[in-house]
Structure formats: structure tokens, C-alpha cells
Coordinates of C-alpha atoms and ligand atoms in Angstrom, one line a residue:
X1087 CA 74.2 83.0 82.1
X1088 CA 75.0 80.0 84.7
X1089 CA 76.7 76.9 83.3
X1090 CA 74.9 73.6 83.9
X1091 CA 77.6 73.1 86.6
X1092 CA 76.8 76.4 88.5
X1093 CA 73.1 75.4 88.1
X1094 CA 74.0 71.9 89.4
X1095 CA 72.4 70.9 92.8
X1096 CA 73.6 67.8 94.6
X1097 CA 70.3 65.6 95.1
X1098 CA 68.3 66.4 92.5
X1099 CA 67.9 64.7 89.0
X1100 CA 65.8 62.9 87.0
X1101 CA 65.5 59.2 86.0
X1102 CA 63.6 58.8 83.3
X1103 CA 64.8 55.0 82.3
X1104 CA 62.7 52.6 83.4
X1105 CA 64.4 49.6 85.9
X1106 CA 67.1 47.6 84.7
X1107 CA 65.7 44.0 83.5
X1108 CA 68.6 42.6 83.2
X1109 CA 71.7 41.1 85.3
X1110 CA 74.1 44.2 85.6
X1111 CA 77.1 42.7 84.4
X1112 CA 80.6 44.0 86.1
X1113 CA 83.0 45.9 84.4
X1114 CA 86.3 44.5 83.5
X1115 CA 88.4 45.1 86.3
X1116 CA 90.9 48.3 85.6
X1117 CA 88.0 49.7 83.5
X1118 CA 85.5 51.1 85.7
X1119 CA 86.6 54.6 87.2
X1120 CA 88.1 55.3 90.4
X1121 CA 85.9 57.8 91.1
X1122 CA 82.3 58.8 89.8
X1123 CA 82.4 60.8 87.1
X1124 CA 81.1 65.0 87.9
X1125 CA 78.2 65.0 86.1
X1126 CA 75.6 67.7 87.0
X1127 CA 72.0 67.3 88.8
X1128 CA 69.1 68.9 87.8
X1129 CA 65.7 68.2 87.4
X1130 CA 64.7 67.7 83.5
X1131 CA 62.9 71.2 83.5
X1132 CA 65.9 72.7 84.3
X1133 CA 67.9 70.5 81.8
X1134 CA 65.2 71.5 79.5
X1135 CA 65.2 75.7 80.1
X1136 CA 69.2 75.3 80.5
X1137 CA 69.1 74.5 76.5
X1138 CA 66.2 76.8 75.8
X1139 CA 68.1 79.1 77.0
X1140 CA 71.8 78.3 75.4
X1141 CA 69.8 78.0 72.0
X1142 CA 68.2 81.1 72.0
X1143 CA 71.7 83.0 72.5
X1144 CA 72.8 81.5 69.1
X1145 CA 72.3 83.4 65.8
X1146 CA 71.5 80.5 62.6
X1147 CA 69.8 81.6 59.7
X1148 CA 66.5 80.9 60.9
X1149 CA 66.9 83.6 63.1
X1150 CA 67.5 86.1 60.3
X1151 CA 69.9 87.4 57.7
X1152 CA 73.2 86.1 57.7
X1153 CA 75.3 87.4 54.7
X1154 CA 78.6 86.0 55.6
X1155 CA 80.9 86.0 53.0
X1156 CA 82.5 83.0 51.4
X1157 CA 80.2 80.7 54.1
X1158 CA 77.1 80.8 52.0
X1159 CA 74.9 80.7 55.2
X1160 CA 71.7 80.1 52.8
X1161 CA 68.3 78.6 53.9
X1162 CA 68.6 74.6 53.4
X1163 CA 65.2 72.7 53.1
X1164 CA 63.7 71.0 56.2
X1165 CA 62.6 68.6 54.0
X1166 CA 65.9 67.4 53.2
X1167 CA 66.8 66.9 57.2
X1168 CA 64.0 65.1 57.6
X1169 CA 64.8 62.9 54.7
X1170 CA 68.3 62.5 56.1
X1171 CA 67.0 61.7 59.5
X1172 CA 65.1 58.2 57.9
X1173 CA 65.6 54.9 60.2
X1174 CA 67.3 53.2 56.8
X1175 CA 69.8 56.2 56.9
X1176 CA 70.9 56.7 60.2
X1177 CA 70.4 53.0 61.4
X1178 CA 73.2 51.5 59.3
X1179 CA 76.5 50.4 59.9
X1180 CA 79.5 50.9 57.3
X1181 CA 80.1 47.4 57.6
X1182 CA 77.2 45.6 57.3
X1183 CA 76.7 43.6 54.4
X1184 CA 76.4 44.6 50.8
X1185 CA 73.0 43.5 50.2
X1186 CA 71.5 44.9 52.6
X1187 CA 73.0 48.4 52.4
X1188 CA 71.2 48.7 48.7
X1189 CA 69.3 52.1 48.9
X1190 CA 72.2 53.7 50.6
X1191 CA 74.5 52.6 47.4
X1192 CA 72.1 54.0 45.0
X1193 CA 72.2 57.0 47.1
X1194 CA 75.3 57.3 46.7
X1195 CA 75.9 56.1 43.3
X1196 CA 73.1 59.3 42.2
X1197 CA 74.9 61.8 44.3
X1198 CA 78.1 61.0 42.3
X1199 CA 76.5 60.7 39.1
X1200 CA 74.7 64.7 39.4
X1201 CA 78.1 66.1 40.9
X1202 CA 80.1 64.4 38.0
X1203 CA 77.6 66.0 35.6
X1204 CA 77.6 69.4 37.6
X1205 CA 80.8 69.5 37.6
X1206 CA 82.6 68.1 34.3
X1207 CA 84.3 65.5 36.2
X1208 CA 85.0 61.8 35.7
X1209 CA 85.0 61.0 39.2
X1210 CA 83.8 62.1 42.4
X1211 CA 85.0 60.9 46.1
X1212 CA 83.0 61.6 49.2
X1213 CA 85.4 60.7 51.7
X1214 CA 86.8 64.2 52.9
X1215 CA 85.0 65.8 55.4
X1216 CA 85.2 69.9 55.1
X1217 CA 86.1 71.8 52.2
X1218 CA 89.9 72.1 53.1
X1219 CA 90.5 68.5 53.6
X1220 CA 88.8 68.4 50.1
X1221 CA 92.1 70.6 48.9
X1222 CA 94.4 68.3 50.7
X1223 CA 93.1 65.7 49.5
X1224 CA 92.8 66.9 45.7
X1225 CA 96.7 67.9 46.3
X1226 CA 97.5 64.5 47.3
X1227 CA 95.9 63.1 43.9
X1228 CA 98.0 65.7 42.0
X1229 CA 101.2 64.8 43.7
X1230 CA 100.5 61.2 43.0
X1231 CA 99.7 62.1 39.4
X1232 CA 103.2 63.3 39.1
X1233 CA 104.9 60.9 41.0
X1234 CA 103.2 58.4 39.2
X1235 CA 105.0 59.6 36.2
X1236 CA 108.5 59.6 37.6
X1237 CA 108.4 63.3 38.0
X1238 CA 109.7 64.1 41.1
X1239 CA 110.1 67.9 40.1
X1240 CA 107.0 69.3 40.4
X1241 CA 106.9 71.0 43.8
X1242 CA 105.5 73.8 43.5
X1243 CA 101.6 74.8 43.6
X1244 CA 101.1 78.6 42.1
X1245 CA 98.1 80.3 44.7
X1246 CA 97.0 83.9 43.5
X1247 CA 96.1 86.4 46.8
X1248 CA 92.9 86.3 45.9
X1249 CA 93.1 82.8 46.9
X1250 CA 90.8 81.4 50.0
X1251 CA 92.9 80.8 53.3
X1252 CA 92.6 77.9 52.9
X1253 CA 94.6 77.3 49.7
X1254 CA 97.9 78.0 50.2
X1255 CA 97.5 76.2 53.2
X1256 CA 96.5 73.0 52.1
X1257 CA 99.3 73.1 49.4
X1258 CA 101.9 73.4 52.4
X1259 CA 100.2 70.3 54.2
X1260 CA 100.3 67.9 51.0
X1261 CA 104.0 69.0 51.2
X1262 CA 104.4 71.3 48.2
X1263 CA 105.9 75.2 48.6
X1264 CA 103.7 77.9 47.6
X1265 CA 104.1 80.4 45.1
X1266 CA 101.9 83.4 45.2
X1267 CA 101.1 85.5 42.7
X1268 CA 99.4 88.9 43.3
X1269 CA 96.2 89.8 41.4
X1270 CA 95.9 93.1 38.9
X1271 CA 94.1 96.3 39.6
X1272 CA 90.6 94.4 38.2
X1273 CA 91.1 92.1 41.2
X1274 CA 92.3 88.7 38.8
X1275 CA 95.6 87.1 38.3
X1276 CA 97.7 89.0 36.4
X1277 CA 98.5 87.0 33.2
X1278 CA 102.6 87.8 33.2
X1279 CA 103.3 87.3 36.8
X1280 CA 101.3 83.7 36.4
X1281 CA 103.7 82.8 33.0
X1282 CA 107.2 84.5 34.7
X1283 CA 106.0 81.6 37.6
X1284 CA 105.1 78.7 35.9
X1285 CA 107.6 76.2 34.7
X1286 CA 109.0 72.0 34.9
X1287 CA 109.0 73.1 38.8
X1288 CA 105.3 73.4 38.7
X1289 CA 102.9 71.1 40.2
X1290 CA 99.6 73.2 39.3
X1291 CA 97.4 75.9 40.2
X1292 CA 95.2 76.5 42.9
X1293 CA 92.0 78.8 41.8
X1294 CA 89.2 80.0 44.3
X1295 CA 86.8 80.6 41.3
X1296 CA 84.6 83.1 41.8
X1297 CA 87.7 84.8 43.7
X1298 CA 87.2 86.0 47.6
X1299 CA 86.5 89.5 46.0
X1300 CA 83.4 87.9 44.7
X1301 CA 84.6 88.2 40.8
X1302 CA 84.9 85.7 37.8
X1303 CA 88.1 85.4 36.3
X1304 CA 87.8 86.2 33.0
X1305 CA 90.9 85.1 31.5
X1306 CA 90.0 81.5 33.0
X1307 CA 90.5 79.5 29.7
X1308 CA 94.2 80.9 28.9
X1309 CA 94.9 80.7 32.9
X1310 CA 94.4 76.6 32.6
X1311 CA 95.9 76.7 29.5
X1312 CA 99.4 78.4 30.7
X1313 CA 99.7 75.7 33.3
X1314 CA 98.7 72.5 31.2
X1315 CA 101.5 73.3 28.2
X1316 CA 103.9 73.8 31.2
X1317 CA 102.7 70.2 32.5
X1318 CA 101.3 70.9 35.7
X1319 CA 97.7 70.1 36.8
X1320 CA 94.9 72.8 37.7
X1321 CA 92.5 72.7 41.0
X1322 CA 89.5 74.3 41.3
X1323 CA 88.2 75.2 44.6
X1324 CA 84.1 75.1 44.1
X1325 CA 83.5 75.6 47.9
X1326 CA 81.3 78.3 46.4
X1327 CA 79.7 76.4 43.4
X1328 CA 76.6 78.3 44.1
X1329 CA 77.8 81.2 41.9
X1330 CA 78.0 78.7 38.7
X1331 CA 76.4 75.5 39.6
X1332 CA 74.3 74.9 36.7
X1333 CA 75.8 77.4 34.5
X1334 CA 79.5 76.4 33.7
X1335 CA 81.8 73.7 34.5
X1336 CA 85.1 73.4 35.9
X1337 CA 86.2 70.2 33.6
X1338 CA 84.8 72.3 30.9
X1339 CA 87.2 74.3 31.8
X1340 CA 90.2 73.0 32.3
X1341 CA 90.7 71.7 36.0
X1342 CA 91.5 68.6 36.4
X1343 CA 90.7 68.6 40.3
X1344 CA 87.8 70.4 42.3
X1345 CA 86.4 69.9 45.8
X1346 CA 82.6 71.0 46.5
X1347 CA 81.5 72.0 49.7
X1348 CA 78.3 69.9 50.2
X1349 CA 77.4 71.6 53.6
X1350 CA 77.5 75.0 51.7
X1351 CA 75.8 74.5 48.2
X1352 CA 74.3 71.4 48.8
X1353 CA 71.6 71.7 51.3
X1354 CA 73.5 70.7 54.5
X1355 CA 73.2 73.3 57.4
X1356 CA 76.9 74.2 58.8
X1357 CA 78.9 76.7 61.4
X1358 CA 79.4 75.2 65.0
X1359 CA 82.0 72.6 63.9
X1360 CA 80.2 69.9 61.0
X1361 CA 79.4 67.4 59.9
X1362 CA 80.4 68.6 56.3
X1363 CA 81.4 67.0 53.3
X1364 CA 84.1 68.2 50.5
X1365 CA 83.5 66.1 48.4
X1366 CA 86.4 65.8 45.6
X1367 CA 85.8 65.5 41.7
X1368 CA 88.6 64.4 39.6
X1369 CA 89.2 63.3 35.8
X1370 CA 90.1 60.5 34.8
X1371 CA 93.8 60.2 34.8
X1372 CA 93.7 60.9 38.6
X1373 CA 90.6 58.7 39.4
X1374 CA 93.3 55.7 40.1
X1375 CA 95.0 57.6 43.2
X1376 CA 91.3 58.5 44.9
X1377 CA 90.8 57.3 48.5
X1378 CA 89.4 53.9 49.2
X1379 CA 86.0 53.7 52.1
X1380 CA 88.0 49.9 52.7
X1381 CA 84.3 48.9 53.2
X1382 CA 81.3 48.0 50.3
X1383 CA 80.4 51.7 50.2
X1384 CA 83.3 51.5 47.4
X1385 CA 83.8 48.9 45.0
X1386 CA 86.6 47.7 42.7
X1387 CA 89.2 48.5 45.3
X1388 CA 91.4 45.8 44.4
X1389 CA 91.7 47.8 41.0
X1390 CA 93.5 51.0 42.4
X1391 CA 96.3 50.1 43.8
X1392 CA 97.4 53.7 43.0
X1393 CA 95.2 55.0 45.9
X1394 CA 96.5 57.9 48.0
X1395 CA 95.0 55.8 51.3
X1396 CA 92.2 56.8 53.3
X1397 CA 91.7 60.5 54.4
X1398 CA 88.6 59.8 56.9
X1399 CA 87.0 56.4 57.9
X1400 CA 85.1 54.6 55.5
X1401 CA 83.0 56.9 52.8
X1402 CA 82.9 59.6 54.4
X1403 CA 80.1 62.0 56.4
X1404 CA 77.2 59.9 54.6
X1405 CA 74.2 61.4 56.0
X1406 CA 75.5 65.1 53.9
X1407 CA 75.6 63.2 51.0
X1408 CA 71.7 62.3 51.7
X1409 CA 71.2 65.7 51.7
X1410 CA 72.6 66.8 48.8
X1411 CA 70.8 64.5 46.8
X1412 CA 67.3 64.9 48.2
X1413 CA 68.0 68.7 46.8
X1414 CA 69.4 67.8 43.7
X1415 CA 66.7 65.5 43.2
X1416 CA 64.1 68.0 44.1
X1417 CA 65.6 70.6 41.9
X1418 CA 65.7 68.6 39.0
X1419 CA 68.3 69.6 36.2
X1420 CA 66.2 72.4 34.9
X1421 CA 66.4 73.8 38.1
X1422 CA 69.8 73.8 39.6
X1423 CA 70.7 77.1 37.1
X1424 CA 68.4 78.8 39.5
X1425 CA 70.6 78.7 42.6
X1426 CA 73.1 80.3 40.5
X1427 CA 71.1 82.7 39.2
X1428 CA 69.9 83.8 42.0
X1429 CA 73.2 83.9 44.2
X1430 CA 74.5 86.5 41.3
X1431 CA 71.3 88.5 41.0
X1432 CA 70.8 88.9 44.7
X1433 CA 74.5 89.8 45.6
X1434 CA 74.5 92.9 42.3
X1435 CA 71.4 93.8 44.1
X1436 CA 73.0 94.4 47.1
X1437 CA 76.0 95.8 46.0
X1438 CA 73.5 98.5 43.8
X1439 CA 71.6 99.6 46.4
X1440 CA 74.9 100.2 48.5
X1441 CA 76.8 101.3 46.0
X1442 CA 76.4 105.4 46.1
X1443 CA 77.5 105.5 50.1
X1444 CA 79.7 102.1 50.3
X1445 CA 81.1 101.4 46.9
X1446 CA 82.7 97.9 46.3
X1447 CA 86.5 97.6 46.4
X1448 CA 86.3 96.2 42.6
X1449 CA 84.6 97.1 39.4
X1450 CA 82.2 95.2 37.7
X1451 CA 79.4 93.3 38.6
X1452 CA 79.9 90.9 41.5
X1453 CA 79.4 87.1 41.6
X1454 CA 77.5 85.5 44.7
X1455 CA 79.5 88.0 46.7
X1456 CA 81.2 91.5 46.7
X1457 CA 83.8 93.0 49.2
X1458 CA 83.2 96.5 50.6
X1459 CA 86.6 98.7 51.9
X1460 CA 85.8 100.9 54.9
X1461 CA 89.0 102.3 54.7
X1462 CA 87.7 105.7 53.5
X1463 CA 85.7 105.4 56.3
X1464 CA 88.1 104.6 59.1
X1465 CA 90.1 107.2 58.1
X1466 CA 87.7 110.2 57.8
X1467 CA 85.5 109.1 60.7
X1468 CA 87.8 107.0 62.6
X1469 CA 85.2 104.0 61.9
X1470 CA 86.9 100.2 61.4
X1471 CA 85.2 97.5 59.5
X1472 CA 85.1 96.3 63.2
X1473 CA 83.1 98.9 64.5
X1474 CA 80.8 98.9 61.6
X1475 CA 79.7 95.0 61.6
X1476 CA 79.3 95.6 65.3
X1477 CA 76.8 98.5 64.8
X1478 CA 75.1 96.3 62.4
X1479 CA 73.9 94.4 65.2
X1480 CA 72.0 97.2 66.5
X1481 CA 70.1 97.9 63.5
X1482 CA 66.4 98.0 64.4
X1483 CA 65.4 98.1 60.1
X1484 CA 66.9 94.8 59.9
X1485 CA 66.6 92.6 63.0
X1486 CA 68.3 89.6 64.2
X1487 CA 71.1 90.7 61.0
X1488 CA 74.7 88.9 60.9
X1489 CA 77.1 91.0 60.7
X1490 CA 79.0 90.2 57.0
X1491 CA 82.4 88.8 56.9
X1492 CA 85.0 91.5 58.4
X1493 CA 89.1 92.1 57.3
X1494 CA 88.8 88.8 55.1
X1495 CA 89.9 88.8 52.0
X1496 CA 93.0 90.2 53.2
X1497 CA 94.3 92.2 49.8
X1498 CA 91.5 94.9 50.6
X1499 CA 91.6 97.1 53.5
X1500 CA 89.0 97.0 55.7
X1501 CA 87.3 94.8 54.2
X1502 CA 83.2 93.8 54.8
X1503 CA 82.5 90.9 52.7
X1504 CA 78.9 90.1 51.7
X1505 CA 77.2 87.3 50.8
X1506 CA 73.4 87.4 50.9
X1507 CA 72.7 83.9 48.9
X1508 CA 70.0 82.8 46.7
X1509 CA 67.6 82.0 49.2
X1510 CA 67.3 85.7 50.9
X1511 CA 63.9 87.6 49.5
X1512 CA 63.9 91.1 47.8
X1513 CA 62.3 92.6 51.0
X1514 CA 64.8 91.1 53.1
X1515 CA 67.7 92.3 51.0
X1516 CA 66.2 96.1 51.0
X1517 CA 65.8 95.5 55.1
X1518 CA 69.7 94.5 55.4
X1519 CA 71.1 97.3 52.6
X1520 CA 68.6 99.8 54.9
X1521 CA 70.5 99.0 57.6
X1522 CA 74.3 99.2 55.6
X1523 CA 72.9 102.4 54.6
X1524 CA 71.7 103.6 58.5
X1525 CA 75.1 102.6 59.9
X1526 CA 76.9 104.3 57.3
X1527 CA 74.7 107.9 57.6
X1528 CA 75.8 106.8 61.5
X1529 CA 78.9 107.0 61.0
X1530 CA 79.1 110.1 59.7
X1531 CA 77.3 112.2 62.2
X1532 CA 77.9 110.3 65.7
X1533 CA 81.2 108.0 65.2
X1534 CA 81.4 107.9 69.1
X1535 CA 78.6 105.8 69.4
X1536 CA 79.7 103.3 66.7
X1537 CA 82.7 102.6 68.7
X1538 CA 80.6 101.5 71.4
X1539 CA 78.5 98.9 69.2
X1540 CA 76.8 96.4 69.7
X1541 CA 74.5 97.4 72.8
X1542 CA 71.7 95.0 72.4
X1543 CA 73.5 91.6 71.9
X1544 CA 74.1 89.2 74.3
X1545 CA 78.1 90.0 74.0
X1546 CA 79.6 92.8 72.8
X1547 CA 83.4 92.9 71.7
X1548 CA 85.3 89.5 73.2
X1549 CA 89.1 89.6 73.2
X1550 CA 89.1 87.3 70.2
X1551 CA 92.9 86.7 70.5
X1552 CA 92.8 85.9 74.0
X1553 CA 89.6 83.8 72.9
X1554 CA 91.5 82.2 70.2
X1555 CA 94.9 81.3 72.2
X1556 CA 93.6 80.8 76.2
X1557 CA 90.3 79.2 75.3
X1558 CA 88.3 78.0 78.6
X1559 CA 86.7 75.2 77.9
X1560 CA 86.4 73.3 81.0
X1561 CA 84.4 74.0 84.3
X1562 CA 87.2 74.6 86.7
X1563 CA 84.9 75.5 89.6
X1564 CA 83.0 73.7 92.7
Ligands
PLP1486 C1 84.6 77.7 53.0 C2 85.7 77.6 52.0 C3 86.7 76.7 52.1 C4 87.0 75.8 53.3 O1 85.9 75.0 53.6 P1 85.8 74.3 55.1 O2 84.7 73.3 54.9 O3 85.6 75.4 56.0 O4 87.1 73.6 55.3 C5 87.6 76.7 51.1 N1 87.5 77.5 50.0 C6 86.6 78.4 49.9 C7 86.5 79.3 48.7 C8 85.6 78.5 50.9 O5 84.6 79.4 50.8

């Protein structure tokens, strides 16, 4: 396909603004360019087709199944963008005064209030913008909660490898060294190596609860109670919350600390780059060292003078935070254990029907997601977790499929991690393990042809790290 630039033909365009009615006014002089900026000419069809045509290249989930793991790329009501789209959303300005910001308060005020219920906490901040800067933020608050105390020694920030990415990660960025801790043979931390770690050198813990291999850790009570008696704090990454929303609580269970991703739970669409929200939940001992908005979306801010500082302009990505409560409105409390429900019942479902051919890498019944190793696979058929999620894409039982989460989480070996969500159907579930199932037998009698996968998408197998360290991203050209 031809960029906008290529397609770009000097003469033609559109002008679809009426006459200017008013004095043009000069620019200052040193601001206006020194020479007119290259901006493509086409007529509006062509504009019009040139998107058509960009949009219909992309895979969302209203195109069809998309069980990537640990993304949660569920179906989010339209109702809710629509309600996020209103003129007395969109049309405000963080600085405009109080009173006539009212509705977008209460907004926010019942957002809070659900979350802090959802989520055992005593506070909850909506200024970070993605789950990650959610854990740098949350960090921050337990550095300051230390420091606060005149305990400078807490440095460290234990991260099991079960851990998202992300975690260790953000630990490193609020300044703290890592120290990770491998998980047992049922895929959880392993009680001894978390107490031969955890001392007056501690900071806290970092737990990605469900894990990345989809599982629950059952020991969870003693876990936070190991690392309070040695005086650090505990953080719970809920980027997933759809596995327990509504069913158990991180305060209840001893975290002091726990981001949300709002634009994967909470009814905001994501991929492509935002906007998101991780919104941050805290107790009360660390609700003094939260970030300030410095505008009226936060009161009393004369009263923390503890605050870590700002982490992102004023409150935050406000419009997510409509979204989230327009669903938690319309699920109502006696609802919101559905999404859980549902998360677990269709990812065991999966994993069942899979099970005899592609059995998961762990044993017992999954969370919202399960992990698959091909590496009995690869190395009796020569077939990667690369080749199958390609051949995936060829699948004519299930089309317009995603292919799952590949070589992530990193502890197992060719690793396909599914998530289907709550929102998928029965019959779409039997469609996508049909498909699992036709790749596998696939595998197993014509390897060759897996290895040439995908042949019906739009691209088949870009040099991702060539992609990922020499991106193009400007038109060089004409
Ligand atoms: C997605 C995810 C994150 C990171 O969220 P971003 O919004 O991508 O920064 C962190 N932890 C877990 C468990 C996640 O699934």
C-alpha cells in the first residue's frame, strides 16, 4: 500500500472551510516557517479511501478473537465511548473554575469511591497514565513511606520471575535494586527463597497476582505476612483485576499498594499507544505522599505536603476514568463478580478443550489466562511458538483470530500465552481451540508448511529487531 505522500499529487486538494471572515492577523515575526510545510494533496475521497484502507489492515477486537495474554483485549461497551464522548466531558478545561466543573468532580469522586471499594484501599489516584507508570508511581509512595520514617535502608524491592516485565523494571526506575526470586515447580514463589531474601534491607514486594502463568498464589496471606514483620511494604500489580475483581481484595489482603489498569478492566479500548489510565490505590499511611493534579480536580492539597510531586499533568487521562465508571455504574455491585467469573470460566474452558494435544506448562486450573509450552513441539517437529501463532493466522475455522501472546512469560519455553476474556462466547471459544487444535494436527503431518505461515495476512514475518532498533518513521522520499 502507497503512503499518503506517494499518493500525493501537487494541485489537487480539498477546501472544505468556508472563507475566512475575519482580518488574518500576521504571525509574530521569527514564528512563521521559512518554508511551507510538505503536506500532501489529495482530493477528500482519496483522503477518505487512504484511511479506509489503513483501517481495514488493522486487527482490534471487533474484527475477531484476540486472546492476547496479559493485555486483556476484551469487548468494551460502545455505550461507554459514547458516554465519554459527551460535550460536558470533552469540552472542559483542567483549569477552569471549580464550580463549573461539578459533574466531572462527582465523576470522579464515584470512580474513586467503587475502586477504593473494589479494591480494599483507602485511597485511589488517577494521575498515572499506563499501568507501568502506575508501578513507578506506587514505588515512589513506598520509598517516601520509608524515607518518611528516617529509614533510609530499605533499598531493595523482592520481584518473583513470574513477575510482569514490567515490575522489576519500574523498581529500577524509582531507584531501588531488584531482587528476584525464582518460582517452585507449581509455578508460585517458593516460600524459603522469599524468607532467605527478605530482611531491614527490604523495601517490599512486588506481586503480579494472578502470576503471568495465569495462576493464583495460594500462599498469598503468609507471602504479605513474611514482608510486613520484616517491615517492608507489599504492591500488588492488578493490571489484570479482571481475574478477581469482585471476588477478593488486595487490602484484604495485605498490600498496601496496587495500580489498576483502567484501559484493560475497566472498559477503555487500548493497543496502538493510549490513552490509558493506571490508576494507583493506596492505604492510608501512604495516602499523604500521593500525587497532586495542582488544579481543583484535587482538593486539600495544601494538606500533603508529603506529596511525591506530579507524575503527569493535572489528574490525569480523565476521559478513561469516564469510562470506567459508566461500566461500573452499569454493572452495578451485584454484577462486577461476573467479569471475574467469567474471565476464569472461559480461560479453564480453553485450556480443557486444548488440554489432550497442547497441555498447559502448569498444573491446576488457570485464572483469566494459561501459558501453553511448544517446546515438545519444536523439538519433535521442528515447530517454534513462532511458527505456530503465525499459522494461527491462517486458520479458516476461526477467522480474523489474533494470534496469543508468544515467548512471554519468559520462565516457560516456548511459551503461547492465552487470554480469551470474559466477554468471548462459548461458540467463539470452541471456533479459536478448533483452530489451536488444526494447527497442532498441522504440525504434525506437514511442519514445512507451518514454517511458511501466515499466507493470507497482509504481512507475514517482519524483522521485528530490525523493526524495533531502525524504525522508519518518516517519509524520506519525493
Ligand atoms: C499490561 C500489564 C502491565 C503494564 O501496563 P501498561 O499499561 O502497558 O504500562 C503491568 N503488569 C501487568 C500484569 C500487565 O498485564
Amino acid at each position: 500500500m502507497k503512503l499518503i505522500f506517494e499518493k500525493s499529487r501537487e494541485g489537487l486538494g480539498c477546501t472544505i472551510l468556508p472563507p475566512c471572515d475575519v482580518p488574518a492577523a500576521p504571525l509574530p515575526e521569527g514564528m512563521a516557517r521559512k518554508k511551507p510545510a510538505r503536506l500532501p494533496s489529495l482530493d477528500e475521497n482519496q483522503i477518505s479511501r487512504h484511511y479506509s484502507a489503513l483501517a481495514k489492515r488493522v486487527f482490534g477486537v471487533n474484527d475477531g478473537f484476540y486472546p492476547l495474554g496479559s493485555c486483556t483485549m476484551k469487548y468494551n461497551p460502545k455505550m461507554n465511548e459514547e458516554l465519554a464522548g459527551l460535550p460536558g466531558f470533552t469540552d472542559i478545561h483542567p483549569l477552569q473554575p471549580e464550580h463549573t466543573v461539578q459533574g466531572c468532580l462527582k465523576v470522579l469522586d464515584l470512580a474513586a469511591g467503587y475502586l477504593r471499594e473494589i479494591t480494599g484501599m483507602d485511597a485511589v489516584n488517577f494521575q498515572p497514565a499506563a499501568g507501568a507508570h502506575g508501578e513507578l508511581t506506587g514505588l515512589l509512595l513506598i520509598k517516601a513511606g520509608h524515607e518518611s520514617r528516617g529509614d533510609a535502608a530499605r533499598t531493595k524491592i523482592i520481584v518473583p520471575d513470574s513477575a510482569h516485565g514490567t515490575n522489576p523494571a519500574s523498581a529500577v526506575m524509582a531507584g531501588f535494586s531488584v531482587v528476584n526470586i525464582p518460582s517452585g515447580p507449581d509455578g508460585c514463589i517458593d516460600l524459603a527463597a522469599l524468607k532467605a531474601v527478605t530482611g531491614p534491607d527490604t523495601a517490599g514486594l512486588m506481586l503480579t497476582n494472578p502470576n503471568t502463568l495465569g495462576l493464583f498464589d495460594p500462599n498469598i496471606l503468609e507471602i504479605t505476612r513474611i514482608i510486613h514483620e520484616a517491615g517492608g511494604l507489599n504492591y500488588y500489580d492488578g493490571a489484570n483485576l479482571n481475574a478477581i475483581a469482585g471476588i477478593v481484595r488486595p487490602g484484604d489482603m495485605g498490600f498496601d499498594v496496587v495500580h489498576l489498569n483502567l484501559h484493560k478492566t475497566f472498559s477503555t479500548p487500548h493497543g496502538g499507544g493510549g490513552p490509558g489510565s493506571g490508576a494507583v490505590g493506596c492505604k492510608e499511611a501512604l495516602a499523604p505522599f500521593l500525587p497532586l493534579a495542582g488544579n481543583v480536580m484535587e482538593r486539600g492539597a495544601e494538606e500533603r505536603p508529603q506529596c511525591i510531586g506530579r507524575v503527569r499533568a493535572f489528574g490525569g487521562n480523565f476521559l478513561v476514568v469516564v469510562r470506567a465508571a459508566a461500566y461500573l455504574l452499569t454493572l452495578g455491585k451485584e454484577n462486577i463478580p461476573e467479569i471475574a467469573r467469567n474471565a476464569v470460566l472461559n480461560a479453564n474452558y480453553m485450556m480443557e478443550r486444548l488440554r489432550a494435544k497442547l497441555p498447559p506448562a502448569y498444573p491446576g486450573p488457570c485464572m483469566h489466562e494459561f501459558v501453553l509450552s511448544l517446546e515438545k513441539l519444536k523439538a519433535d517437529y521442528g515447530v517454534s511458538a513462532l511458527d505456530f501463532a503465525k499459522a494461527l493466522q491462517d486458520q479458516r475455522s476461526c477467522p480474523g483470530i489474533h494470534p496469543p501472546t508468544i515467548y512471554f512469560p519468559l520462565i516457560v519455553h516456548e511459551a503461547l500465552m492465552v487470554e480469551p476474556t470474559e466477554t468471548e462466547s462459548r461458540e467463539t471459544i470452541d471456533d479459536a481451540a478448533d483452530a489451536f487444535l488444526a494447527v497442532y494436527d498441522q504440525a504434525l503431518t506437514d511442519s514445512e508448511s507451518l514454517r511458511a505461515a501466515p499466507r493470507t495476512a497482509v504481512i507475514g514475518r517482519p524483522d521485528e529487531v530490525k523493526a524495533a532498533r531502525q524504525p522508519v518513521v518518516r517519509f524520506h522520499g519525493a
